[in-house]
Tab-separated table of C-alpha atoms in Angstrom:
chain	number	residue	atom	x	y	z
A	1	UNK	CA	28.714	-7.463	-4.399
A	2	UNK	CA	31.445	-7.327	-2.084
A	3	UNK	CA	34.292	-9.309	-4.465
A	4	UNK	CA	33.284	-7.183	-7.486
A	5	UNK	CA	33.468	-3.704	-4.595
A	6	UNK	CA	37.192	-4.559	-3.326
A	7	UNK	CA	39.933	-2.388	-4.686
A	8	UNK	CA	43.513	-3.044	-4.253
A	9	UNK	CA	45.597	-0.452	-1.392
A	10	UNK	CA	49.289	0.245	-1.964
A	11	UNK	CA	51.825	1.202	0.392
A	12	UNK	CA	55.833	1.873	-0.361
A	13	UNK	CA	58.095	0.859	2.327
A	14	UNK	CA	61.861	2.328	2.110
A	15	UNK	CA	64.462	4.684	3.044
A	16	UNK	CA	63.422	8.152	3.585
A	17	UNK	CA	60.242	7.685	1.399
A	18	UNK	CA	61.972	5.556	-1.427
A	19	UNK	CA	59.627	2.749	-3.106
A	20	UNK	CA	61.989	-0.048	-2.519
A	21	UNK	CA	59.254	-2.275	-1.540
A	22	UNK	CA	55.849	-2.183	-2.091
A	23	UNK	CA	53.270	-3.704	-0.539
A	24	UNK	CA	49.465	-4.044	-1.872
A	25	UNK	CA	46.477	-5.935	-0.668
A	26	UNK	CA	42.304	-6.072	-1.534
A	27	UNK	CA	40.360	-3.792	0.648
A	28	UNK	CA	36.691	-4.596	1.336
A	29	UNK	CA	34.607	-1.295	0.185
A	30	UNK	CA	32.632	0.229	3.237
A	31	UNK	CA	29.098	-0.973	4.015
A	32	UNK	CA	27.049	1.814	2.967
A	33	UNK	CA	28.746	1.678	-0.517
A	34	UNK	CA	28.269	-2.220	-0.719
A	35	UNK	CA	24.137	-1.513	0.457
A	36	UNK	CA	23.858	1.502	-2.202
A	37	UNK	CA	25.531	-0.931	-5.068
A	38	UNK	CA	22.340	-3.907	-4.054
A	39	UNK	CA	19.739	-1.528	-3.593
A	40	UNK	CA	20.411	-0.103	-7.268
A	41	UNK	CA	20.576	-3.363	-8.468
A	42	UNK	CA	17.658	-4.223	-6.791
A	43	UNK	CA	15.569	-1.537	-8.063
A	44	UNK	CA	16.785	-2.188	-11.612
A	45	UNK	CA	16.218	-6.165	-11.036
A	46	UNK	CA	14.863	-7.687	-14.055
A	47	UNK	CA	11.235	-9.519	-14.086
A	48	UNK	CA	11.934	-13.420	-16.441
A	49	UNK	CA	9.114	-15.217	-17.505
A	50	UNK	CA	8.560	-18.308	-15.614
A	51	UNK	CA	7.469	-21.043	-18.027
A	52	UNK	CA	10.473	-20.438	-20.754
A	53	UNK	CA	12.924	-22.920	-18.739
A	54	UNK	CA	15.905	-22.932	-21.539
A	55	UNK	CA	15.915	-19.376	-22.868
A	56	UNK	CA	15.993	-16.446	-20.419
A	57	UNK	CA	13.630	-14.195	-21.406
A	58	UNK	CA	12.028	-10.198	-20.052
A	59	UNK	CA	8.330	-10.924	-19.062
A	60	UNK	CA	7.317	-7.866	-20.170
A	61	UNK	CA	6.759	-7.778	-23.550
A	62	UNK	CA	7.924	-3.770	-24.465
A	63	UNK	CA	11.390	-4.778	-23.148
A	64	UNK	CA	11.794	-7.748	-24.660
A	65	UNK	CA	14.442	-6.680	-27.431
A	66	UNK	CA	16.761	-5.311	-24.549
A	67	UNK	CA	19.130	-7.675	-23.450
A	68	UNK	CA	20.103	-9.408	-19.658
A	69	UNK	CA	23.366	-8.569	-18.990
A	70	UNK	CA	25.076	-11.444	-16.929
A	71	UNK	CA	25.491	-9.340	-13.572
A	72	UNK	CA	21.935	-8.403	-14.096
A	73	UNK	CA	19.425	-9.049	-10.737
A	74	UNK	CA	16.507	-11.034	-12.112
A	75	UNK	CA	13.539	-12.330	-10.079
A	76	UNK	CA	10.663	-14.530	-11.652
A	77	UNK	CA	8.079	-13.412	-8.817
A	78	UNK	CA	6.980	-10.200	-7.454
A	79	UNK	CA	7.666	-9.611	-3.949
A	80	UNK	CA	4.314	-9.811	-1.151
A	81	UNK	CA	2.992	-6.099	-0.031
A	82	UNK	CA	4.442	-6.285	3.209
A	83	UNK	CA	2.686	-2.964	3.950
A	84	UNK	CA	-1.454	-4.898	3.813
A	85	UNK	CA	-2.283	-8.158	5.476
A	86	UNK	CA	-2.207	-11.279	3.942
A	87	UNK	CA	-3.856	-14.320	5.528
A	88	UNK	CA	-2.826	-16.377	2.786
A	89	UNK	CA	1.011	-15.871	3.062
A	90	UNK	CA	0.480	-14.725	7.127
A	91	UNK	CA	1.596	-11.581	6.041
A	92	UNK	CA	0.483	-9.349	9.289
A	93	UNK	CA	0.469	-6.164	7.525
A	94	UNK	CA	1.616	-2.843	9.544
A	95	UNK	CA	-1.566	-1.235	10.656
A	96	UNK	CA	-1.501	-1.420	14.553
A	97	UNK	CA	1.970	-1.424	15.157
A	98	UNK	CA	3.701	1.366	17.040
A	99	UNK	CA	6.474	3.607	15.564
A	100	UNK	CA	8.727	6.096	16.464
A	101	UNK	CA	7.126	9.558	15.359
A	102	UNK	CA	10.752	11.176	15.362
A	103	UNK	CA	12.819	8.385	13.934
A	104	UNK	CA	14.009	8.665	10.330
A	105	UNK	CA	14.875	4.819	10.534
A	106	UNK	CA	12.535	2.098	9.790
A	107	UNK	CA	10.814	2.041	12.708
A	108	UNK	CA	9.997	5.308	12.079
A	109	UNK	CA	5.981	6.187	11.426
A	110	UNK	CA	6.878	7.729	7.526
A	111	UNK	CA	8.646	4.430	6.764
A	112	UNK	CA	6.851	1.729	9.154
A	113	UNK	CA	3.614	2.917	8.259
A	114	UNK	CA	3.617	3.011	4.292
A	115	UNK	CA	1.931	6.380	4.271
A	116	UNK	CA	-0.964	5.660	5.553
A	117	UNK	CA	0.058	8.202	8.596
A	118	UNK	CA	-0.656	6.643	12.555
A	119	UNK	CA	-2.925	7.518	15.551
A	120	UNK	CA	-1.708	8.987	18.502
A	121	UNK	CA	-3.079	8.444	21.799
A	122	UNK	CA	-1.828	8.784	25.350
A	123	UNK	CA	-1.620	6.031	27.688
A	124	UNK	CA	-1.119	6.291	31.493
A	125	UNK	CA	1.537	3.991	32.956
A	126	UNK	CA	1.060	3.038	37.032
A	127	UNK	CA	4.065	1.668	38.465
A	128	UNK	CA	5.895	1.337	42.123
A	129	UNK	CA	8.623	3.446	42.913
A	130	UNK	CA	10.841	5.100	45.626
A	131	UNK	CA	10.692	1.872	47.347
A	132	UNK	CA	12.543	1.304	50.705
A	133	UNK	CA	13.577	-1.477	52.384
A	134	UNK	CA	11.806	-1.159	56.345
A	135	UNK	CA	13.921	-3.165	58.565
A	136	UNK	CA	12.910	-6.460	59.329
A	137	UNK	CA	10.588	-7.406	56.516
A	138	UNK	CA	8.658	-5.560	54.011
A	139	UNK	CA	9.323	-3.158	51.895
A	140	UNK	CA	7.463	0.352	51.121
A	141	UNK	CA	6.959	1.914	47.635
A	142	UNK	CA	5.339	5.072	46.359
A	143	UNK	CA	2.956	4.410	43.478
A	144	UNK	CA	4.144	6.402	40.553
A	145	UNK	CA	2.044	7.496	37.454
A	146	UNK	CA	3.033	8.646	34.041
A	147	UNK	CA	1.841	9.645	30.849
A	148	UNK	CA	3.575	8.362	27.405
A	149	UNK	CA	2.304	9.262	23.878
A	150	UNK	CA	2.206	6.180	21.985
A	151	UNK	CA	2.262	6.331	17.504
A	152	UNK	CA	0.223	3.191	15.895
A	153	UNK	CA	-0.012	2.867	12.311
A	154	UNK	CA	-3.324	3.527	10.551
């Protein structure tokens, strides 16, 4: 993805703007465009049936006449549901883990949680704080509370 995403940069090198010498070179393509140009191809990946070892061939059998172009992303299984638990594959699913109610990213709830939604509930955090040092050999601390709402996936 990123050889077939470079492109070739020019720059002219001369007296008051003259092309006497050019130089070019390959330029990598910037990261989002490289991630866009695998997640298409990703999404349009091809599914090959698994038992045909010499002839490449579309497992399912209403696409069968349509060819596999050689840049073509082909996969023989489907990926796990990394959204549900699976002891088998120790797969441990999403449900309990915390997200980020206003994060867009993946750890965001929308995202982390596969649209099952979360739970909120408060929890109270105890902690020292303001702590001094009291000449000669202890030191004193307030004990501080607080309140935090924590997101866990349904």
């Amino acid at each position: 993805a990123v050889a077939k995403l470079m492109s070739v940069d020019c720059r002219c090198h001369g007296v008051s703007g003259s092309c006497a010498v050019k130089t070019c070179w390959k330029t990598m393509s910037s990261f989002e465009k490289i991630g866009r140009f695998l997640k298409d191809k990703y999404e349009n990946s091809i599914q090959i049936s698994d038992r045909l070892k010499k002839k490449l061939r579309r497992k399912e059998k209403s696409q069968r006449k349509m060819p596999i172009g050689k840049d073509d992303l082909l996969y023989v299984n489907k990926s796990p549901n990394y959204c549900v638990e699976d002891q088998k594959l120790e797969i441990p699913g999403t449900q309990g883990r915390e997200c980020n109610r206003t994060s867009e990213g993946p750890d965001g709830c929308n995202l982390l949680c596969c649209g099952r939604g979360y739970n909120t509930h408060v929890v109270r955090h105890v902690e020292r704080c303001e702590c001094k040092f009291v000449w000669c050999c202890y030191v004193r601390c307030r004990r501080c509370e607080s309140m935090t709402d924590v997101h866990t996936c349904k």
